[in-house]
mmCIF file of C-alpha atoms in Angstrom:
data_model
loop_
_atom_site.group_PDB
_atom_site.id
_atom_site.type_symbol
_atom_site.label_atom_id
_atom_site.label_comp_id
_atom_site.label_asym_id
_atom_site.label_seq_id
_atom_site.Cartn_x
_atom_site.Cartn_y
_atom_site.Cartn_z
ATOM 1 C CA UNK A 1 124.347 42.184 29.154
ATOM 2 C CA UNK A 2 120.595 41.661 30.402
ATOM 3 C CA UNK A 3 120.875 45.547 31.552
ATOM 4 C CA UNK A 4 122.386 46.736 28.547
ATOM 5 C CA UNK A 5 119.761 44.686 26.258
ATOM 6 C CA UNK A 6 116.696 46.453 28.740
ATOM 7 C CA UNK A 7 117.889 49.686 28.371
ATOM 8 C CA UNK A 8 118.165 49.269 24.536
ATOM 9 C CA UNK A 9 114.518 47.540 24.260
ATOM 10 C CA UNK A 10 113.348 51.297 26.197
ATOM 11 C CA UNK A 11 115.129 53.595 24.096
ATOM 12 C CA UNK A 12 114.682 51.597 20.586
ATOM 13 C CA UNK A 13 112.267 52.986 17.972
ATOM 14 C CA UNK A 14 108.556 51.691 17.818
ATOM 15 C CA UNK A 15 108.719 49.152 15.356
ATOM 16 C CA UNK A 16 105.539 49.063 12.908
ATOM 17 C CA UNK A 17 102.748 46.810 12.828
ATOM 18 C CA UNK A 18 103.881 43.491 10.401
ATOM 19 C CA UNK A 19 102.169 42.765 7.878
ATOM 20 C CA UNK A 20 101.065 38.924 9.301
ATOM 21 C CA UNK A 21 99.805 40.574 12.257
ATOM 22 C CA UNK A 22 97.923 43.749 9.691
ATOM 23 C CA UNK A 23 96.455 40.776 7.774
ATOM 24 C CA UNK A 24 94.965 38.909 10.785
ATOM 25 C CA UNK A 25 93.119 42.054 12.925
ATOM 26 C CA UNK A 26 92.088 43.463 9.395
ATOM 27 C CA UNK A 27 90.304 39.773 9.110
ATOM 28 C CA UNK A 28 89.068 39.947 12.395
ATOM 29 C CA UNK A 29 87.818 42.997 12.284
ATOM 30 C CA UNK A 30 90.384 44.621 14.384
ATOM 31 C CA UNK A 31 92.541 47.224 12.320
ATOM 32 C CA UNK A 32 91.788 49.578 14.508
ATOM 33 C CA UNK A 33 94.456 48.185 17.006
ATOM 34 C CA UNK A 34 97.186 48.935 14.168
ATOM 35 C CA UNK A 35 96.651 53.051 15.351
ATOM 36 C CA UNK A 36 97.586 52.229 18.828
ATOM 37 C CA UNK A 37 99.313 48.519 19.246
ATOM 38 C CA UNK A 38 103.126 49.852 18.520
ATOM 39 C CA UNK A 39 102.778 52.577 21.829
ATOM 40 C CA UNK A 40 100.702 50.222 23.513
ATOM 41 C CA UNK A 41 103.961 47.440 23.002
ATOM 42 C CA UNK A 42 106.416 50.059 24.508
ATOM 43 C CA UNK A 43 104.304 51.019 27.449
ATOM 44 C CA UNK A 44 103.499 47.899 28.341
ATOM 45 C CA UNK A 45 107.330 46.713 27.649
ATOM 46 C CA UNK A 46 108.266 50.162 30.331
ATOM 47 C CA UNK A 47 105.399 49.054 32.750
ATOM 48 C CA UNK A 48 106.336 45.631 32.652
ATOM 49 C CA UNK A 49 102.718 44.498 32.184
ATOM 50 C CA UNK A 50 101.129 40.724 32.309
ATOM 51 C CA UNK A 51 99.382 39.845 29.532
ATOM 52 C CA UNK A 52 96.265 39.635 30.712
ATOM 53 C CA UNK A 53 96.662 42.987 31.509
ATOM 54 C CA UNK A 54 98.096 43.968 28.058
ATOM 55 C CA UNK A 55 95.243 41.905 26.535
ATOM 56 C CA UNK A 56 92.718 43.490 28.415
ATOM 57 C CA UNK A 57 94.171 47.190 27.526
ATOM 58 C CA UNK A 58 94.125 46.820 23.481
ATOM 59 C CA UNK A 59 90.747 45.087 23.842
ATOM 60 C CA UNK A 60 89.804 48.424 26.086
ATOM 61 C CA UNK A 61 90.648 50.396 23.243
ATOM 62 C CA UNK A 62 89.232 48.976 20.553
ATOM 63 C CA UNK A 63 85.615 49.347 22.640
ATOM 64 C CA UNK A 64 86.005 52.932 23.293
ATOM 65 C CA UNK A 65 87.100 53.301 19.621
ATOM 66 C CA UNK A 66 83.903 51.323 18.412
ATOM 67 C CA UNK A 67 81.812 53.422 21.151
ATOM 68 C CA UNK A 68 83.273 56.441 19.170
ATOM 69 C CA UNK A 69 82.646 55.030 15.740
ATOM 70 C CA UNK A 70 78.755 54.178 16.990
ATOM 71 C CA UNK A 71 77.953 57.282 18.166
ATOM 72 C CA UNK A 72 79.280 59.083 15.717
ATOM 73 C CA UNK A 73 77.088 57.301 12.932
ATOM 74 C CA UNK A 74 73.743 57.919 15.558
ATOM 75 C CA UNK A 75 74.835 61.510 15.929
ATOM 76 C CA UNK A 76 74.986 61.956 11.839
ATOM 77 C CA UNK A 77 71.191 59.602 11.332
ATOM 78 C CA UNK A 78 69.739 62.044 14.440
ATOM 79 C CA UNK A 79 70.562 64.849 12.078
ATOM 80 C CA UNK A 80 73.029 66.573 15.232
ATOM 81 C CA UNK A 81 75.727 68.593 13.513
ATOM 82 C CA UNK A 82 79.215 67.515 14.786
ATOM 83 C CA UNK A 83 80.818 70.613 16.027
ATOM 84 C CA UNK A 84 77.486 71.986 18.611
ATOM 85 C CA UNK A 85 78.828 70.079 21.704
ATOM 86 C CA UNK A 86 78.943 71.268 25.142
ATOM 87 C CA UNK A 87 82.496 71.195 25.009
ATOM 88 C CA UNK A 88 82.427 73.507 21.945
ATOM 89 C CA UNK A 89 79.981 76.000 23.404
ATOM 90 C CA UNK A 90 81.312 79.699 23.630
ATOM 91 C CA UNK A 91 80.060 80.820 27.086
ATOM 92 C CA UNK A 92 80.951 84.224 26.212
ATOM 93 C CA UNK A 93 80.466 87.132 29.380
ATOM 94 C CA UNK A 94 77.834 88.981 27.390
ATOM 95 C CA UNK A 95 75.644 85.928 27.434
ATOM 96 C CA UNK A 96 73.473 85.927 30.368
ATOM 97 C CA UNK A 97 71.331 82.673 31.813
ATOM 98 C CA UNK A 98 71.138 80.528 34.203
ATOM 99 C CA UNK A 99 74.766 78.442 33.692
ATOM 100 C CA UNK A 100 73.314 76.260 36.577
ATOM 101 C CA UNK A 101 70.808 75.275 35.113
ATOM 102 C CA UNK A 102 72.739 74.175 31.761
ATOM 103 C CA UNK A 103 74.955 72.139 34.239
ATOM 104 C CA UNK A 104 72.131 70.417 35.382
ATOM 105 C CA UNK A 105 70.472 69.940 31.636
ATOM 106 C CA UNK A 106 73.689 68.455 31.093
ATOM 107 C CA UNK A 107 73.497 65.444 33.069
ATOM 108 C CA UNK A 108 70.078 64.509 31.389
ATOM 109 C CA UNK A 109 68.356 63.787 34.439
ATOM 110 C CA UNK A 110 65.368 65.592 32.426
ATOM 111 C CA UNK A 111 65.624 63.087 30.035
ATOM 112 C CA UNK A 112 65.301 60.387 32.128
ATOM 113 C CA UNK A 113 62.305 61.893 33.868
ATOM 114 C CA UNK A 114 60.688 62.487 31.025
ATOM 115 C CA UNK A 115 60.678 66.292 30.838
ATOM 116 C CA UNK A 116 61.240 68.581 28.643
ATOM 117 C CA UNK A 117 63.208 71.607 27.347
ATOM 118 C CA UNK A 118 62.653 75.184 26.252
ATOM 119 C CA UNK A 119 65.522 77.211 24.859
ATOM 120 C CA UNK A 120 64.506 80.745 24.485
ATOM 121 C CA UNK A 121 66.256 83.868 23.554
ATOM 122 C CA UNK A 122 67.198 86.128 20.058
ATOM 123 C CA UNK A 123 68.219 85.027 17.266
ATOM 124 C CA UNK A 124 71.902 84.135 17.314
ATOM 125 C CA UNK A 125 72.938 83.146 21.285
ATOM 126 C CA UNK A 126 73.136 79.826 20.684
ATOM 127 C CA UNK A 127 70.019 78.080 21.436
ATOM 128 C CA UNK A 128 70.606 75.400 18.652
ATOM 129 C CA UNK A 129 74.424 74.993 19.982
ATOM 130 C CA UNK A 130 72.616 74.215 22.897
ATOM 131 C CA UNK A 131 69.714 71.951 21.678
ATOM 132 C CA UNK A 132 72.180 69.877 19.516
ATOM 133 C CA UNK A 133 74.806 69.993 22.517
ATOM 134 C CA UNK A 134 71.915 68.229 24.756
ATOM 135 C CA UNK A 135 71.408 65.536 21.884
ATOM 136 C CA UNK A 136 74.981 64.610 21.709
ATOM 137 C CA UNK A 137 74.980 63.855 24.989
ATOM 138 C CA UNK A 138 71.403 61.863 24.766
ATOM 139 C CA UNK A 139 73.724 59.857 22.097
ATOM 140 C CA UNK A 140 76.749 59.355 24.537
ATOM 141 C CA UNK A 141 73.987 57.841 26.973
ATOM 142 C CA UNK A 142 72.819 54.997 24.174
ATOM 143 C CA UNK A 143 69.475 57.136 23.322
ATOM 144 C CA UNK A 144 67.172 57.800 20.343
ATOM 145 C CA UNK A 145 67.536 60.914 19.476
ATOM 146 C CA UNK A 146 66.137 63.062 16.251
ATOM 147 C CA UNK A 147 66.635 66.533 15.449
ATOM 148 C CA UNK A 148 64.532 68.994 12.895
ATOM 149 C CA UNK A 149 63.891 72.240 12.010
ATOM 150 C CA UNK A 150 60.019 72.915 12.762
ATOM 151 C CA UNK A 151 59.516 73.756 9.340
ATOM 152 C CA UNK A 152 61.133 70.664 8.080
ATOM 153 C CA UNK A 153 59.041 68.573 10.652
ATOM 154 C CA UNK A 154 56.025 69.421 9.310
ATOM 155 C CA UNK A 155 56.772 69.668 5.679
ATOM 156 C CA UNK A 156 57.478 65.610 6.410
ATOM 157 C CA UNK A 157 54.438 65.286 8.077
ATOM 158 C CA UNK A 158 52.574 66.755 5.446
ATOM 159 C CA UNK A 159 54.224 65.068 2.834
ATOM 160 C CA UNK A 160 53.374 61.591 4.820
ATOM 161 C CA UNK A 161 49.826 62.453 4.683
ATOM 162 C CA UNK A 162 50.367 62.317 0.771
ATOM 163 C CA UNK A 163 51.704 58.652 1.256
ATOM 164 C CA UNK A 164 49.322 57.083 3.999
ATOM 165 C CA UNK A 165 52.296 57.341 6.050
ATOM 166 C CA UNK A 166 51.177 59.958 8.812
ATOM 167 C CA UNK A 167 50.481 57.347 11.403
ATOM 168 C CA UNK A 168 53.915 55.692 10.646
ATOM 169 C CA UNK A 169 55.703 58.799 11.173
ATOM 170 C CA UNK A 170 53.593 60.089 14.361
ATOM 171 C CA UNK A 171 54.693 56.844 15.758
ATOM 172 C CA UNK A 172 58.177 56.774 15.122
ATOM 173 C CA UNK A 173 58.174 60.409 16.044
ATOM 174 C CA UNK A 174 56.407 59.893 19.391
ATOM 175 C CA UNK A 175 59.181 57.064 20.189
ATOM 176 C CA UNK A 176 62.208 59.083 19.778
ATOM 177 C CA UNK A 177 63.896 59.519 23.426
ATOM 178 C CA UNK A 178 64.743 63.060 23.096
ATOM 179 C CA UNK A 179 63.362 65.079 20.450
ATOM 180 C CA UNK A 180 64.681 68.473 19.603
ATOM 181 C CA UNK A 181 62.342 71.090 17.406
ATOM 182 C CA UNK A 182 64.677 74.050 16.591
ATOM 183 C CA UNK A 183 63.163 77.550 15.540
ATOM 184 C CA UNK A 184 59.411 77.119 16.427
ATOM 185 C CA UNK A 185 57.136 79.465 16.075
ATOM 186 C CA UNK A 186 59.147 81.514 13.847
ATOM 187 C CA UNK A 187 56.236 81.746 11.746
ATOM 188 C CA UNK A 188 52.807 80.808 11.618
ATOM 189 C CA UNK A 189 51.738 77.432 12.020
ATOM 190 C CA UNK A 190 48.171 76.347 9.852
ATOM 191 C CA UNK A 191 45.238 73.995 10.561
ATOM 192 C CA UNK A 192 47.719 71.070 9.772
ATOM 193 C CA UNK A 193 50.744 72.298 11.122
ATOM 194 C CA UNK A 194 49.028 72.915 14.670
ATOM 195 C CA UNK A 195 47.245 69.931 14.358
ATOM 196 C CA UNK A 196 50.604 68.311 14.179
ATOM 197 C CA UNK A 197 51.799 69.760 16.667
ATOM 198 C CA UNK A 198 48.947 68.839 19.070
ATOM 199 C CA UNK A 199 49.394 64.964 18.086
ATOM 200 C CA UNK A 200 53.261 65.014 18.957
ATOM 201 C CA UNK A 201 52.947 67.033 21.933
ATOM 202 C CA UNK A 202 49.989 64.465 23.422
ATOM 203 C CA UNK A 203 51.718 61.449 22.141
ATOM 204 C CA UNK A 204 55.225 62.216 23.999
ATOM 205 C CA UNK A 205 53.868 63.717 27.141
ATOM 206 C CA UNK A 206 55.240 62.376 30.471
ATOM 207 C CA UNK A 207 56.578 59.756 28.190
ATOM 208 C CA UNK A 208 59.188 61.132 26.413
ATOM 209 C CA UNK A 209 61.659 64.509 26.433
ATOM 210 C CA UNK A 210 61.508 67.384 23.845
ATOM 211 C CA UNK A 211 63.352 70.091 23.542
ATOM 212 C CA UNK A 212 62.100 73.333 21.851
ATOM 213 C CA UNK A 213 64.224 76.374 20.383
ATOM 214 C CA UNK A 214 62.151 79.352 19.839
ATOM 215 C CA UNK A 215 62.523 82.909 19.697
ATOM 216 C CA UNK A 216 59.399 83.329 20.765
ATOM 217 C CA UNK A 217 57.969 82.725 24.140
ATOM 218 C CA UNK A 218 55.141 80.271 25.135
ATOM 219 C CA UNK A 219 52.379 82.974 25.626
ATOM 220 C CA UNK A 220 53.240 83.983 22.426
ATOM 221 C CA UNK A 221 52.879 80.685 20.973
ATOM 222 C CA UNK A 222 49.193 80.686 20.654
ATOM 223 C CA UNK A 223 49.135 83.511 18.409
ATOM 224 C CA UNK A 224 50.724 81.779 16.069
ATOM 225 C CA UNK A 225 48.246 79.053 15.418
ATOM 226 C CA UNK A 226 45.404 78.586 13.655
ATOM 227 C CA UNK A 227 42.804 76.890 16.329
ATOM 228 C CA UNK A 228 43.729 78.038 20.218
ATOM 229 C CA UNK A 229 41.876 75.010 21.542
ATOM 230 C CA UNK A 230 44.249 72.839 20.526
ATOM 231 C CA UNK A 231 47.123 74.885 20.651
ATOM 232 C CA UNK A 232 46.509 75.862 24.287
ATOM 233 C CA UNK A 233 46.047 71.698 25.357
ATOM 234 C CA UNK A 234 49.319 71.258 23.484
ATOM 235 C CA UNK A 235 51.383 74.295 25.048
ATOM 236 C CA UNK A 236 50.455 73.670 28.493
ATOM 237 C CA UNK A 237 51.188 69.983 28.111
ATOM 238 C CA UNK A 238 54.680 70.601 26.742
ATOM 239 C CA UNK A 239 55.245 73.612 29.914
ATOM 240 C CA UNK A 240 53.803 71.709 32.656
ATOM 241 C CA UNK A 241 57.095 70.466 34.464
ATOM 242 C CA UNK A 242 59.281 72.159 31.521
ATOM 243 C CA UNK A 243 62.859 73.776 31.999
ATOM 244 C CA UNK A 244 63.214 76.407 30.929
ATOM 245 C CA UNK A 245 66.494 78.230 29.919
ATOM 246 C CA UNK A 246 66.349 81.536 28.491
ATOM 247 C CA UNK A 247 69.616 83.185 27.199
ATOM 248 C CA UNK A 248 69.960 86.885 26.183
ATOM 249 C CA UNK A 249 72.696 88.955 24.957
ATOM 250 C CA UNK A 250 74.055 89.775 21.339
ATOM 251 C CA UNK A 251 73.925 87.105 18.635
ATOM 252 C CA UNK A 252 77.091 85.520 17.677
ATOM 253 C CA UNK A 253 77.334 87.243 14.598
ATOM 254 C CA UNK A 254 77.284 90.276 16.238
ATOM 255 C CA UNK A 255 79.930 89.450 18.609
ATOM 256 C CA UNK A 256 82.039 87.742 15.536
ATOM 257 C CA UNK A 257 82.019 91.206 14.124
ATOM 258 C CA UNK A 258 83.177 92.955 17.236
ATOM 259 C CA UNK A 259 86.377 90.753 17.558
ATOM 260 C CA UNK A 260 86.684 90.877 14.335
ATOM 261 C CA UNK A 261 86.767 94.911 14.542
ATOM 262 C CA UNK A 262 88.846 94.819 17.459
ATOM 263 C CA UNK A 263 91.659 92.722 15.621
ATOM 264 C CA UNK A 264 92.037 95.341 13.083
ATOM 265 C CA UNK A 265 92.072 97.726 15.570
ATOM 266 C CA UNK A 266 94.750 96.086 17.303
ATOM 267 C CA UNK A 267 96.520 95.225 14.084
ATOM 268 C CA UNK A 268 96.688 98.994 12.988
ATOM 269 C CA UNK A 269 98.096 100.078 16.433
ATOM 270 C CA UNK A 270 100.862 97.658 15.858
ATOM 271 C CA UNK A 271 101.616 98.473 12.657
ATOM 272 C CA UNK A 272 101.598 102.551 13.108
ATOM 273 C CA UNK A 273 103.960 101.705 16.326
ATOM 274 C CA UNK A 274 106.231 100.179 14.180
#
């Protein structure tokens, strides 16, 4: 009787959550569990688990789910788009750099020493996948992390001078753990723009990590300012100690198109076979 009863528990259906039970981890705060509980009842019914064991697994879950929740919400404030992980990254064969080197970049030790970042190459090989990538992991690790366009950074900054809220902004700029600038340089910077520049670059240095997208390289930089002086203090504060990863090969709309081309192509030969 006790076997039959055992063997009937195992093979049974997963009953839903009651409503009782719905009602009392929706008022404390817990309907999350409802996702989970009914597998989590049948594999602790197969594994024959104590419950303390049990408790401890449901109460594991909902902390990895709220983990998930939190750093999804950071991730969406630090402006990091969703999809650019490093677990989303197409490392395509006509991509050359230094995959070592991302490995290492990956485990943030940079971060944590203070360094920082520049991801160089054409337009189109991925260096914001990469920047945003780096910041979703700086999020994973409990960090502060921001991410802007250069030419949104300093249209902010120029707009705070408007307010009397430059200093403000500097600050909460220069506090971020790991800022990412994507597409500097791209064009000109003026008197305020480099002078910008200069403040962040002096106000995170050795303190805090940035990372820089650019299709441009450093030496070329300084042409793009408007006063060298300060540009030059800035650039060889942000290089000193700086990885750098530079990736070259076609852009990913190029290599979209390709695959794209080469489906047809492939379609058509099946087609005129048949």
């Amino acid at each position: 009787m006790n076997q039959l009863s055992t063997a009937t528990t195992s093979a049974g259906p997963v009953d839903p959550v009651s409503t009782d039970l719905s009602r009392i981890l929706r008022d404390l705060k817990l309907s999350g569990l409802k996702d989970t509980l009914p597998e989590r009842l049948v594999m602790a019914r197969h594994q024959q688990m104590g419950h303390a064991a049990f408790l401890e697994l449901l109460l594991s879950d909902e902390l990895s789910r709220r983990d998930s929740r939190s750093a999804a919400l950071r991730a969406a404030r630090a402006g990091l788009d969703p999809t650019m992980r490093l677990e989303t990254w197409d490392d395509a064969t006509d991509l050359s750099y230094d995959r070592m080197l991302l490995s290492d970049l990956g485990t943030l030790a940079f971060a944590e020493a203070g360094h920082s970042v520049l991801l160089l190459g054409p337009v189109g090989v991925g260096k914001t996948h990469l920047a945003t990538a780096l910041g979703h992991a700086g999020i994973r690790r409990r960090m502060s992390v921001h991410f802007t366009r250069a030419d949104k950074l300093f249209t902010r900054l120029r707009a705070a001078r408007l307010d009397n809220s430059l200093e403000a902004e500097l600050r909460r700029i220069a506090a971020v753990d790991l800022l990412i600038i994507d597409d500097f340089a791209i064009k000109a910077l003026d008197a305020t723009e480099t002078n910008d520049f200069y403040e962040i670059v002096v106000e995170r240095h050795r303190r805090k990590s940035t990372i820089i997208s650019s299709n441009r390289e450093p030496a070329e930089w300084l042409g793009m300012t408007s006063d060298t002086l300060l540009a030059q203090s800035a650039i060889d504060r942000l290089t000193q100690g700086a990885h750098t990863l530079v990736i070259e090969g076609p852009s990913w709309r190029q290599r979209a198109s390709e695959n794209r081309r080469a489906t047809l192509d492939e379609n058509k030969e099946t087609h005129n076979a048949k």
